[in-house]
Coordinates of C-alpha atoms and ligand atoms in Angstrom, one line a residue:
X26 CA 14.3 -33.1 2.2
X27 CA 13.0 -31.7 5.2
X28 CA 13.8 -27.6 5.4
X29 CA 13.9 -25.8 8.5
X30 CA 14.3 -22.4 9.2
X31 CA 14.0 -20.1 11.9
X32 CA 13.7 -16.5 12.1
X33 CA 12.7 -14.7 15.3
X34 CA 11.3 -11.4 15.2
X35 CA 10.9 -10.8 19.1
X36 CA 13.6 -8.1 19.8
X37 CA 11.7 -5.6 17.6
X38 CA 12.3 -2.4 19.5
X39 CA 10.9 1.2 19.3
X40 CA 8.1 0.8 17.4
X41 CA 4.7 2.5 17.9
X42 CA 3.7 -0.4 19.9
X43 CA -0.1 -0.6 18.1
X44 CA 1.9 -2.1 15.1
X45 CA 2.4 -5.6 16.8
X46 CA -1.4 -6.5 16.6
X47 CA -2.4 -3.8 13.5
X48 CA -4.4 -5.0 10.6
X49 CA -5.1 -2.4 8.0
X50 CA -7.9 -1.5 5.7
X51 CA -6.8 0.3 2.8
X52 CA -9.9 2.6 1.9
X53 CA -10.2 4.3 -1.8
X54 CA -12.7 7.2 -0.7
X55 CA -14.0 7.9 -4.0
X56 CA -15.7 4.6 -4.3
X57 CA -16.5 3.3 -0.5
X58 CA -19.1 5.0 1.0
X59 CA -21.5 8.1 -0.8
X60 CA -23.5 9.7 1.9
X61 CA -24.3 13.0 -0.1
X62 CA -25.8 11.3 -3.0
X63 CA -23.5 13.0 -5.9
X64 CA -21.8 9.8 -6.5
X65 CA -18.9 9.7 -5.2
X66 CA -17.8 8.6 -1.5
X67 CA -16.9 11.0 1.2
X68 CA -15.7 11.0 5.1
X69 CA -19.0 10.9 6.3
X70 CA -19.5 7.6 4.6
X71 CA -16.6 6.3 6.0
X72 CA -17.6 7.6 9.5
X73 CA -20.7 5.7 9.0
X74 CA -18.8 2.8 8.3
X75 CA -16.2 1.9 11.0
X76 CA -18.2 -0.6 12.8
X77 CA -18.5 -2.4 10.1
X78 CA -14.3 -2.0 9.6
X79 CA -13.9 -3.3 13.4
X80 CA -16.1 -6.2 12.6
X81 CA -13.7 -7.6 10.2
X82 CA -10.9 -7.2 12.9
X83 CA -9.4 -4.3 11.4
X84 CA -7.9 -1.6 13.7
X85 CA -6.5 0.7 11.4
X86 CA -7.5 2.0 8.3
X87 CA -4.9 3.7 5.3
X88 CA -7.1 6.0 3.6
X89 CA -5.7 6.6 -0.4
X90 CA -5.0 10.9 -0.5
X91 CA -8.2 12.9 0.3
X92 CA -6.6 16.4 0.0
X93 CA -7.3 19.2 -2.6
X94 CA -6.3 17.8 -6.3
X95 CA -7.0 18.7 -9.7
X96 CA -7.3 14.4 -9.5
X97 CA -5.4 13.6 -12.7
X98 CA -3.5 10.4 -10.7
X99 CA -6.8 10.0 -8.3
X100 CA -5.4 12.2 -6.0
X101 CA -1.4 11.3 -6.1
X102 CA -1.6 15.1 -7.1
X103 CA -1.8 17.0 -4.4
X104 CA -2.6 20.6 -5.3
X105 CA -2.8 21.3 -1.6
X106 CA -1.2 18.9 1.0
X107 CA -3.4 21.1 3.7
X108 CA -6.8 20.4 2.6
X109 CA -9.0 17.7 2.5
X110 CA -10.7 17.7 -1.2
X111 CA -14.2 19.5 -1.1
X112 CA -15.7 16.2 -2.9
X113 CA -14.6 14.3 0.4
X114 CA -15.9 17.0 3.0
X115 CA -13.5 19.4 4.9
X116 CA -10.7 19.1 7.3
X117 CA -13.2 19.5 10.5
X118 CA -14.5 16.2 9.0
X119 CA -11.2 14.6 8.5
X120 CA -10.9 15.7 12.5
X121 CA -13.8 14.0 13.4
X122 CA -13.1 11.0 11.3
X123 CA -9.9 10.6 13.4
X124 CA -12.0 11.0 16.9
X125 CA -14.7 8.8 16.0
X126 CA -11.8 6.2 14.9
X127 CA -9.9 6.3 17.8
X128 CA -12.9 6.0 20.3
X129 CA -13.5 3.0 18.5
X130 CA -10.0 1.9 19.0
X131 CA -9.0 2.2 15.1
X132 CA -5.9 4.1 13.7
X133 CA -6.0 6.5 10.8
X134 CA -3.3 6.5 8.2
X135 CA -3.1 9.5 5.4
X136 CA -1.0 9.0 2.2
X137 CA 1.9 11.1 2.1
X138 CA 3.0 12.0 -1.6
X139 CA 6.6 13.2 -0.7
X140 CA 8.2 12.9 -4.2
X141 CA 5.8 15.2 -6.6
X142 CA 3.3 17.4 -6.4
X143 CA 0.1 18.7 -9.1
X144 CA 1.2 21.0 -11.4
X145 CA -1.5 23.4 -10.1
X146 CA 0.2 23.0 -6.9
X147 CA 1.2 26.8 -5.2
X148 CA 4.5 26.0 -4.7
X149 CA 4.7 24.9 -8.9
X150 CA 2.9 28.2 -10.0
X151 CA 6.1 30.3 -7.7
X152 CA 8.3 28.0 -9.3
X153 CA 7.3 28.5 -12.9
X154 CA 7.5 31.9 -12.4
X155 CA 11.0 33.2 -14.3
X156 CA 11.8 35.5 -11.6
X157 CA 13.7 33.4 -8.7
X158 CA 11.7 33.0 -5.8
X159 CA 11.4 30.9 -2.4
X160 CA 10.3 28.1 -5.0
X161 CA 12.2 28.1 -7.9
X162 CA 14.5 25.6 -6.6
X163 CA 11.6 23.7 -5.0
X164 CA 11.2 21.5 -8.1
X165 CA 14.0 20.6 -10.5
X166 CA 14.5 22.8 -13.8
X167 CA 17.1 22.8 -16.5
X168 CA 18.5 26.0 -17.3
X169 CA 17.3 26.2 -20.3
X170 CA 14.4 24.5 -22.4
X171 CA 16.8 23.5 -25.0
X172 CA 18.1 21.2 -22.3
X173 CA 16.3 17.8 -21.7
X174 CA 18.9 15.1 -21.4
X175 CA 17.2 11.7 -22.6
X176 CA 17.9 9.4 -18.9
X177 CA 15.1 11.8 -17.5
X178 CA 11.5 12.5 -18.1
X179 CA 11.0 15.8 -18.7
X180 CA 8.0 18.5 -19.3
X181 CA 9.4 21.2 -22.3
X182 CA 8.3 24.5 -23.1
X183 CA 5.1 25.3 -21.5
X184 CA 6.3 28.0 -18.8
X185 CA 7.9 31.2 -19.0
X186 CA 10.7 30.1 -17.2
X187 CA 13.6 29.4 -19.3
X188 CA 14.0 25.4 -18.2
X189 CA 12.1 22.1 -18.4
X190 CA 10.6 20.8 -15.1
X191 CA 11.6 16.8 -14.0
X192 CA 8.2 14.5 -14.0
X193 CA 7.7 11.8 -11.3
X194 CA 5.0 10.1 -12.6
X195 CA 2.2 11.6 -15.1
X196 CA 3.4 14.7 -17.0
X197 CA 1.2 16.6 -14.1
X198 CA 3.2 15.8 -11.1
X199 CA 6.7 17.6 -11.2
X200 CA 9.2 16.1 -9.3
X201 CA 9.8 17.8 -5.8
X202 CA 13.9 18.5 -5.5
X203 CA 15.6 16.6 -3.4
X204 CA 18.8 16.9 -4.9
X205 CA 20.8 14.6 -7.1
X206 CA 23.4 12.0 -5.3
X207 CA 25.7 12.1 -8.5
X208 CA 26.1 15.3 -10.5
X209 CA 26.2 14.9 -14.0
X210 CA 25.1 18.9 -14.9
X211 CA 26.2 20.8 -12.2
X212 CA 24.5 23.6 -13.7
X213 CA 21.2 23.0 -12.7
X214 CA 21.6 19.3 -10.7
X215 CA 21.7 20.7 -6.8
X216 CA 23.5 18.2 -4.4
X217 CA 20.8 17.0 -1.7
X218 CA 22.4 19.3 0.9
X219 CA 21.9 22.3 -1.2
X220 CA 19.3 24.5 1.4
X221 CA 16.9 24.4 -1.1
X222 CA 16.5 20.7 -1.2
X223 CA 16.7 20.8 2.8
X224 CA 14.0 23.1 2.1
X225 CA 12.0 20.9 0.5
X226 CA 12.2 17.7 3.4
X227 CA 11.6 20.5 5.8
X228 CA 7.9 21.9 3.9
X229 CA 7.4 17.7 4.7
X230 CA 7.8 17.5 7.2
X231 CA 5.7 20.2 8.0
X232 CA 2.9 18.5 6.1
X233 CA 3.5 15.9 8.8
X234 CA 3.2 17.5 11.5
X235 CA 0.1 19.7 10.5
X236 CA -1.9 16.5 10.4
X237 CA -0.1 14.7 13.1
X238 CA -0.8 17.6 15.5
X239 CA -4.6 17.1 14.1
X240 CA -5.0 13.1 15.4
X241 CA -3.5 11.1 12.0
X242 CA -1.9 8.1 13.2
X243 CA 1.1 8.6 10.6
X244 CA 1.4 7.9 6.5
X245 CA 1.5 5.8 3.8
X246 CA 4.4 6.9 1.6
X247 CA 3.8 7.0 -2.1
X248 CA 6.9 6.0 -4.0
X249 CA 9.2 6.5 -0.7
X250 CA 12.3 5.5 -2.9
X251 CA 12.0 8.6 -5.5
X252 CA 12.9 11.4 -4.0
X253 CA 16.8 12.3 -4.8
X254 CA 17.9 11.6 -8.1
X255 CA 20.6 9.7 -9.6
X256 CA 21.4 6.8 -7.3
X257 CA 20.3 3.2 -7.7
X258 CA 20.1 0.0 -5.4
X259 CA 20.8 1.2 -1.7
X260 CA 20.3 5.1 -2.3
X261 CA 21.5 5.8 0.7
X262 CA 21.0 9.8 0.0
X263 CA 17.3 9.1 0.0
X264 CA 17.3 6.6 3.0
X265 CA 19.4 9.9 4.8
X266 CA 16.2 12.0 4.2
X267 CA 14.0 9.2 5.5
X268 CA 16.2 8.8 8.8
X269 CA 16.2 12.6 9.3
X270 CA 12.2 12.3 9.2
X271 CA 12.3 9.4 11.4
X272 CA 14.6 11.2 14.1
X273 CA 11.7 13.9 13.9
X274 CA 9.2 11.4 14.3
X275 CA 10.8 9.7 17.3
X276 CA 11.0 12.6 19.2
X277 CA 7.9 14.4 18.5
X278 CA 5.3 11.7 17.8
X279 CA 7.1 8.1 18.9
X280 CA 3.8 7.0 18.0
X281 CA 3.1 8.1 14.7
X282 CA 3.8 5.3 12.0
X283 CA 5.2 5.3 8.4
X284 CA 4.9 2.7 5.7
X285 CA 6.9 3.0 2.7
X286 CA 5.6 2.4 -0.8
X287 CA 9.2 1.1 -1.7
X288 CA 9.3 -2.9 -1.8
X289 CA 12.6 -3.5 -0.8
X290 CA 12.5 -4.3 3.0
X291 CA 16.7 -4.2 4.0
X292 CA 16.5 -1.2 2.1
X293 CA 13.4 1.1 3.5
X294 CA 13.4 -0.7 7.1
X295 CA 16.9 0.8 7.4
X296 CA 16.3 3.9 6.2
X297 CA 13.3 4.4 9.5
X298 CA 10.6 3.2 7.9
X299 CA 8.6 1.3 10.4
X300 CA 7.3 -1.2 7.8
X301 CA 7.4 -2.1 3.6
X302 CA 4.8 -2.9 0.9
X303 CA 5.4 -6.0 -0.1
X304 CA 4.4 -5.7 -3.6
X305 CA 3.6 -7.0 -6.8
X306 CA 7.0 -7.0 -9.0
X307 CA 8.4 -9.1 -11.6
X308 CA 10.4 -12.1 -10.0
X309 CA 10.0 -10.9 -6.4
X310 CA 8.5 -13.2 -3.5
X311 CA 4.9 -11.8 -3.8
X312 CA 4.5 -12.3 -7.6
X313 CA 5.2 -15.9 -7.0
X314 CA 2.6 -16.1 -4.5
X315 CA -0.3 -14.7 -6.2
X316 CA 0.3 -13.7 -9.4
X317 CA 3.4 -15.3 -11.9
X318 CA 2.3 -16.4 -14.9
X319 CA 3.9 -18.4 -17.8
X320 CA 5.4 -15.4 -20.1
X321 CA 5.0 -17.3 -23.2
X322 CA 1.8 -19.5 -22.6
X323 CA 0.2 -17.2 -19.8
X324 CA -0.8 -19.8 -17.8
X325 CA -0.8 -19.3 -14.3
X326 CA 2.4 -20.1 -12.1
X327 CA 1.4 -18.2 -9.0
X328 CA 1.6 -20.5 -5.6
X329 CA -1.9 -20.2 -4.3
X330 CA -3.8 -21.4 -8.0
X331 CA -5.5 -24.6 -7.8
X332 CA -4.0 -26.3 -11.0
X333 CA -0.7 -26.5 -8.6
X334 CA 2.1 -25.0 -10.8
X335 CA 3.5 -22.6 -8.3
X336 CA 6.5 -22.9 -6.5
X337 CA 7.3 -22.1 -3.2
X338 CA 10.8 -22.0 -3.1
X339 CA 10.9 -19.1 -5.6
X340 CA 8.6 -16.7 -2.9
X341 CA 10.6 -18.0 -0.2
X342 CA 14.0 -17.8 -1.9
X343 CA 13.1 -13.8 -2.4
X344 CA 10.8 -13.3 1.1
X345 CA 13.4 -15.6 3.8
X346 CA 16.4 -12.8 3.1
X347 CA 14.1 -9.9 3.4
X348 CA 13.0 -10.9 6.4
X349 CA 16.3 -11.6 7.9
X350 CA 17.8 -8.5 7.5
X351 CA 14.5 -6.4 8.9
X352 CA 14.9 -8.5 12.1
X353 CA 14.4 -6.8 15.0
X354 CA 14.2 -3.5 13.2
X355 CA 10.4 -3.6 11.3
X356 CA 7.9 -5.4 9.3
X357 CA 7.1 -6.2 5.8
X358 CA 3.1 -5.4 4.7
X359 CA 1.7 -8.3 2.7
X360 CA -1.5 -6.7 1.2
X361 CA -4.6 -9.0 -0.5
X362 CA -4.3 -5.8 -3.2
X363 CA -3.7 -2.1 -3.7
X364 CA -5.4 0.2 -6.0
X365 CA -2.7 -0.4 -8.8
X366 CA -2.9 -3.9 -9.0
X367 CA -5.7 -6.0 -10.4
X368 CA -7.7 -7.8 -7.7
X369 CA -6.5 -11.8 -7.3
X370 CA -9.9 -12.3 -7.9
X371 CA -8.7 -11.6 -12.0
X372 CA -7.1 -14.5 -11.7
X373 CA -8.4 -16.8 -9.0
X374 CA -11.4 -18.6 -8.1
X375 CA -13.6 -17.1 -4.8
X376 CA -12.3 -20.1 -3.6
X377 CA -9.0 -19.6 -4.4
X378 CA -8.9 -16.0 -3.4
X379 CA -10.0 -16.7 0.0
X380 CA -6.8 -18.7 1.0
X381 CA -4.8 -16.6 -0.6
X382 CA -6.6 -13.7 1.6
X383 CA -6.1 -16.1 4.6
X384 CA -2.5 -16.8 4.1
X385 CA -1.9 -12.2 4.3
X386 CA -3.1 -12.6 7.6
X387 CA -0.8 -15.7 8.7
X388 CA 2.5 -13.7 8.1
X389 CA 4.2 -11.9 10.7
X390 CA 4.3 -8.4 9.6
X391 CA 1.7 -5.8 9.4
X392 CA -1.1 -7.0 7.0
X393 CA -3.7 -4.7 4.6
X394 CA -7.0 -5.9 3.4
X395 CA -7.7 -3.7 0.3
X396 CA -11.8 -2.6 0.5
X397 CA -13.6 -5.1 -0.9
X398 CA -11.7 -8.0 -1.1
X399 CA -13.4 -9.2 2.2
X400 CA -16.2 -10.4 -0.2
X401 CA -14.0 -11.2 -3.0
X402 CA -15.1 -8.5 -5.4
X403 CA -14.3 -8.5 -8.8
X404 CA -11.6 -6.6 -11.2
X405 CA -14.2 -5.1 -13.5
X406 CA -12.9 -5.6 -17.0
X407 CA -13.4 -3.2 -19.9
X408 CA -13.5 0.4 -17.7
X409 CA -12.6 3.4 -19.4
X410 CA -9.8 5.0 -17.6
X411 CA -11.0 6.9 -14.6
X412 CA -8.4 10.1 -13.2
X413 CA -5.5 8.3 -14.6
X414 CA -6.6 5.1 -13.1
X415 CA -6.0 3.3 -16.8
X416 CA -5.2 -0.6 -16.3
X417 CA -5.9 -0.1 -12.6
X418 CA -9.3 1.4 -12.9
X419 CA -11.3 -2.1 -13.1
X420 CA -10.1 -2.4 -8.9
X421 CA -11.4 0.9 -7.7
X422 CA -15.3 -0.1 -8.5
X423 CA -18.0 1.0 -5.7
X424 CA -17.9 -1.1 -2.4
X425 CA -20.8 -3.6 -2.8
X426 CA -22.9 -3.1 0.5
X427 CA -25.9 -4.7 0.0
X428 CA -28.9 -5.5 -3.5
X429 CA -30.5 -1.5 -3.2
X430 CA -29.8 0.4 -6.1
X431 CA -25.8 0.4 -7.0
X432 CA -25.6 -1.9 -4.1
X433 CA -25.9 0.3 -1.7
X434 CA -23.0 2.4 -2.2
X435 CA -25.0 5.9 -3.6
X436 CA -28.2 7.3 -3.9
X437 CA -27.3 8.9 -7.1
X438 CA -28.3 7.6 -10.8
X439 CA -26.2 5.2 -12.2
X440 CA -24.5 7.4 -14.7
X441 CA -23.5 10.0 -11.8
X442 CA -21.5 7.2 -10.0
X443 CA -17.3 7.9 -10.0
X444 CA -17.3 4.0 -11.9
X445 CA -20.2 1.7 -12.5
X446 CA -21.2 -0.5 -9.9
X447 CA -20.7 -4.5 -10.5
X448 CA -24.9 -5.0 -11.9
X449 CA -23.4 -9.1 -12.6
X450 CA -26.0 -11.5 -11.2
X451 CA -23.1 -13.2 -8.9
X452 CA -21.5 -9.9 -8.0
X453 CA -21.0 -10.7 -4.1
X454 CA -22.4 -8.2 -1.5
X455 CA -21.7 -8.0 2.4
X456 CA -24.9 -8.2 3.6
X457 CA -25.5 -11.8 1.3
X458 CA -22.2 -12.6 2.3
X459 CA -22.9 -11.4 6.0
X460 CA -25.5 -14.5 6.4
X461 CA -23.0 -16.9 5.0
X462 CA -20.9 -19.1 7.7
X463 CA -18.5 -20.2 4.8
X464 CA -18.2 -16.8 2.9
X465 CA -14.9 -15.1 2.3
X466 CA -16.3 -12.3 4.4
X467 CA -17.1 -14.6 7.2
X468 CA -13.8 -16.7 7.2
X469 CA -11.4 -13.8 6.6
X470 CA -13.5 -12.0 9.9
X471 CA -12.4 -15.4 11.6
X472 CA -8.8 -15.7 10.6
X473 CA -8.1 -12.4 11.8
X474 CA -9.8 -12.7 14.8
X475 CA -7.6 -15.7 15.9
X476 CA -4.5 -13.4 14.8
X477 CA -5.5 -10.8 17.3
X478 CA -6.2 -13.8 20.0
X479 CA -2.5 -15.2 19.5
X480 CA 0.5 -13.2 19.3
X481 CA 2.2 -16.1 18.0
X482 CA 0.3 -15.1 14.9
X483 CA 1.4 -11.3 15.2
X484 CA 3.6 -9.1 13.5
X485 CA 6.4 -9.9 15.9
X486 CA 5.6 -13.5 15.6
X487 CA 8.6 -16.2 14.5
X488 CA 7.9 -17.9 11.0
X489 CA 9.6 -20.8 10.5
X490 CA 10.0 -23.1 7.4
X491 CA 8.6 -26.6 7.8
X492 CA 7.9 -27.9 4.2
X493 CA 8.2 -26.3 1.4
X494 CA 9.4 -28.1 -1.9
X495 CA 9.8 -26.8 -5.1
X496 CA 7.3 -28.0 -7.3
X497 CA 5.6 -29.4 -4.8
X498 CA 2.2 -29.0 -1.9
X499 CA 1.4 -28.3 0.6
X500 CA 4.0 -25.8 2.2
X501 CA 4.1 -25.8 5.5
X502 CA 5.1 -23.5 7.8
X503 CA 5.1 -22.8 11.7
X504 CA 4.0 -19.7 13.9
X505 CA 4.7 -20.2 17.1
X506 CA 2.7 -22.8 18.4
X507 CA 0.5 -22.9 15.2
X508 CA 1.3 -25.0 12.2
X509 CA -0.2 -23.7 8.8
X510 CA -0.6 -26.2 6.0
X511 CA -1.1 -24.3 2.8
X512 CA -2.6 -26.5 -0.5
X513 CA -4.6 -24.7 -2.8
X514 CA -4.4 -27.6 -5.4
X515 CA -7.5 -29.6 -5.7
X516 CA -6.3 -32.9 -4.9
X517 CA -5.0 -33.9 -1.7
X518 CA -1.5 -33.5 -0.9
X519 CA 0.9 -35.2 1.7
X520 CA 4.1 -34.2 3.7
X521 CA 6.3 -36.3 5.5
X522 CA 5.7 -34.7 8.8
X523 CA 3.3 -35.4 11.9
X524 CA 2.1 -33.1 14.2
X525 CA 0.7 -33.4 17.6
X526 CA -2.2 -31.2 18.3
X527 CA -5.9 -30.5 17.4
X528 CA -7.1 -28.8 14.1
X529 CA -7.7 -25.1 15.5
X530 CA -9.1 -24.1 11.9
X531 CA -9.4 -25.2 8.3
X532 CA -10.5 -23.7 5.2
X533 CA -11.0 -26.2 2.4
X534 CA -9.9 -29.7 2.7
X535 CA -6.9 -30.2 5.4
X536 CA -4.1 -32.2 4.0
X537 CA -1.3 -32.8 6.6
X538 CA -1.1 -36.6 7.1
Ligands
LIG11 C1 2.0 5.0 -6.4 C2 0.5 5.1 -6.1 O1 0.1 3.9 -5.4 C3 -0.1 5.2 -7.5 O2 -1.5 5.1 -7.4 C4 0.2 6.6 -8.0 O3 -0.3 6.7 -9.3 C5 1.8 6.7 -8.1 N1 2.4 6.2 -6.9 C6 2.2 8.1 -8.3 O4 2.0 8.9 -7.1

């Protein structure tokens, strides 16, 4: 059966209008660029490298947080939302990182950790204090330690105050008080219009508008979806603080962007944000793409392996109804990988991994290349957690420049570098890839090129549904005038469709008859 399915994107409206043709690179700064030789990257090495960022296509860049943090979540710990981290450089070099973009026509995006600070944070040391202050209300506290109700993670006993302090994440980043949208214990559960929870989106917004005033091009928003309490599925008191920050946005900096770390399009597009991660979760769209695996046998399921045991209709069943109800209204961010998740390379061939690359920068929406995927490196197995980087740690290795010492990335000795640098014989390297036609760095630089040469292609592009089959290859889908046949399968695959036209582009073997 043949399916069709049309969704047009085209009456997209207010948007900083550099999203249409954006195409991020996600940048971990401890491990891309070391220009001060003490093994760990700074802004100067990124500076240094933002030709090499245009080359791919990229025109905007997220950068992971680079502000002052004790680093026991890699920086998701913000002990001072004001300052970059000495290890990086200072906030004059942040400045000039954000000229030296622009000039070259990239975009800057900071990660904005709204939903918890470090516990070594100022505002946390006021609110530990057991005299009230301006910030004992700033974070949430019990009334008294001997209260810790079991639905919510909580840190006991270790202030003065007489109270336990709501976690976000690790034990060291206390939830930031946003209120609660159901109150269970009204004696220490504030309702999100409580002034001290309007309090706390205000000292946000502020962070906002302290770096937006110094050239950021907007945020990243860690965990966009956790800040009040207590309300599931819609949480529309969470989207209300989201739409108050937009409003704020639209008037004062129309072209500032924010992405939410959220995963739920209809959800976080409505609530202002200007586009969604598409992430890696259990039965969603993106798992079936790239990563679903047999739960008893382990073997892999995911659309874009070559054995051919995906299924398409699972991805589009989740990704068609997202998309829908964004229309007109924002964009959904497919990423080739974050910093939590393993690299597809864990799972898929070079081979493999470069269609799957490819296919991030065929959707409409705005895409992210993660640093180093470009030359398909490796999830290093076997790393000892690195500042609470545990499972995830094996995807934040040093970028893999070129064959000098720890490729290129530092000049200090190996056992100074923030990880270990990938020493395998085959661990791929720009500048080897660089002189490759058919390389992954080579044909991603091409795929994106022809994205920015055809809006059809664009975020604001139509996708429509030509063949896709469950159990079955290729899938086929149109942009515009371009028709992408996807088979990752090692045998050749045929569809009962014809197409007029000439072959603008293949990777692998084409298999449209
Ligand atoms: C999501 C971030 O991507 C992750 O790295 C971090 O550990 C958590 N949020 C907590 O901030």
């Amino acid at each position: 059966m043949l399916k069709y399915i049309k969704i047009s994107l085209l009456e997209v409206l207010e948007m900083p209008q550099w999203l249409k043709d954006a195409v991020f690179y996600e940048i971990y700064p401890q491990t891309f660029c070391d220009t001060n030789g003490d093994g760990i990257g700074d802004i100067a090495g990124i500076i240094s490298k933002l030709d090499y960022v245009k080359s791919l296509g990229c025109n905007a860049i997220w950068l992971n947080p680079i502000f002052d943090s004790p680093f026991m979540d890699a920086g998701y710990d913000v002990r001072n939302y004001k300052l970059v981290a000495e290890r990086y450089g200072t906030n004059d070099d942040l400045i000039e990182l954000f000229n030296k973009a622009h000039e070259k026509g990239i975009k800057i995006l900071l990660d904005l950790v709204p939903g918890h600070t470090s516990d070594q944070c100022e505002w946390f040391i006021e609110s530990q204090k057991p005299e009230k202050n301006e910030f004992s209300n700033r974070y949430t506290w019990t009334d008294s330690v001997w209260e810790a109700p079991p639905q919510y993670k909580f840190v006991c006993g270790i202030t003065n105050r007489d109270g336990n302090y709501l976690v976000n994440f690790f034990s060291s980043q206390p939830a930031l008080n946003y209120g609660f949208a159901e109150i269970t214990h009204p004696n220490w559960q504030l309702p999100p219009s409580h002034p001290d929870c309007q309090a706390t989106v205000e000292a946000m917004k502020d962070v906002m508008r302290f770096w937006l005033d110094k050239g950021a091009d907007g945020f990243r928003v860690d965990m966009a979806d956790s800040l009040v309490k207590n309300e599931d599925g819609e949480k529309p008191e969470t989207c209300k603080v989201w739409r108050n920050i937009r409003k704020m946005l639209d008037e004062e900096y129309p072209e500032a962007a924010i992405i939410s770390e959220w995963s739920r399009p209809h959800t976080s597009i409505g609530a202002g944000f200007h586009s969604d991660f598409y992430l890696d979760h259990d039965n969603n769209g993106y798992r079936y793409l790239f990563r679903e695996k047999d739960k008893e046998t382990g073997e892999c399921k995911a659309v874009f392996s070559k054995n051919g045991k995906g299924d398409i209709t699972k991805f589009l069943d989740d990704y068609l109804d997202e998309l829908k109800a964004i229309k007109g209204k924002g964009y959904i961010s497919f990423i080739t990988c974050n910093h939590d998740t393993p690299r597809m390379t864990k799972m898929f061939s070079p081979l493999e991994a470069k269609l799957a690359y490819s296919f991030v920068f065929l959707m409409p929406g705005v895409p992210f290349l993660y640093y180093g995927d470009e030359i398909g490196m490796k999830f290093m197995e076997g790393l000892q957690s690195k500042e609470g980087g545990f499972s995830r740690t094996g995807t934040r290795t040093p970028m893999q420049w070129d064959d000098s010492a720890n490729h290129g990335f530092s000049t200090a000795s190996a056992d100074k570098l923030y990880l270990p640098v990938d020493t395998s014989a085959d661990a791929p390297t720009v500048s080897a890839q660089e002189k490759d036609e058919d390389s992954i760095l080579n044909t991603i630089r091409k795929v994106i090129k022809l994205r920015h040469e055809n809006e059809d292609l664009q975020s604001d592009g139509d996708f429509e549904v030509v063949y896709a089959e469950s159990g079955k290859y290729p899938f086929i889908f149109k942009r515009g005038k371009f028709v992408i046949a996807v088979n990752p399968t090692d045998k050749e695959q045929k569809a009962p469709c014809k197409f007029d036209g000439e072959q603008v582009f293949a990777i692998g073997k084409a298999c449209v008859e």
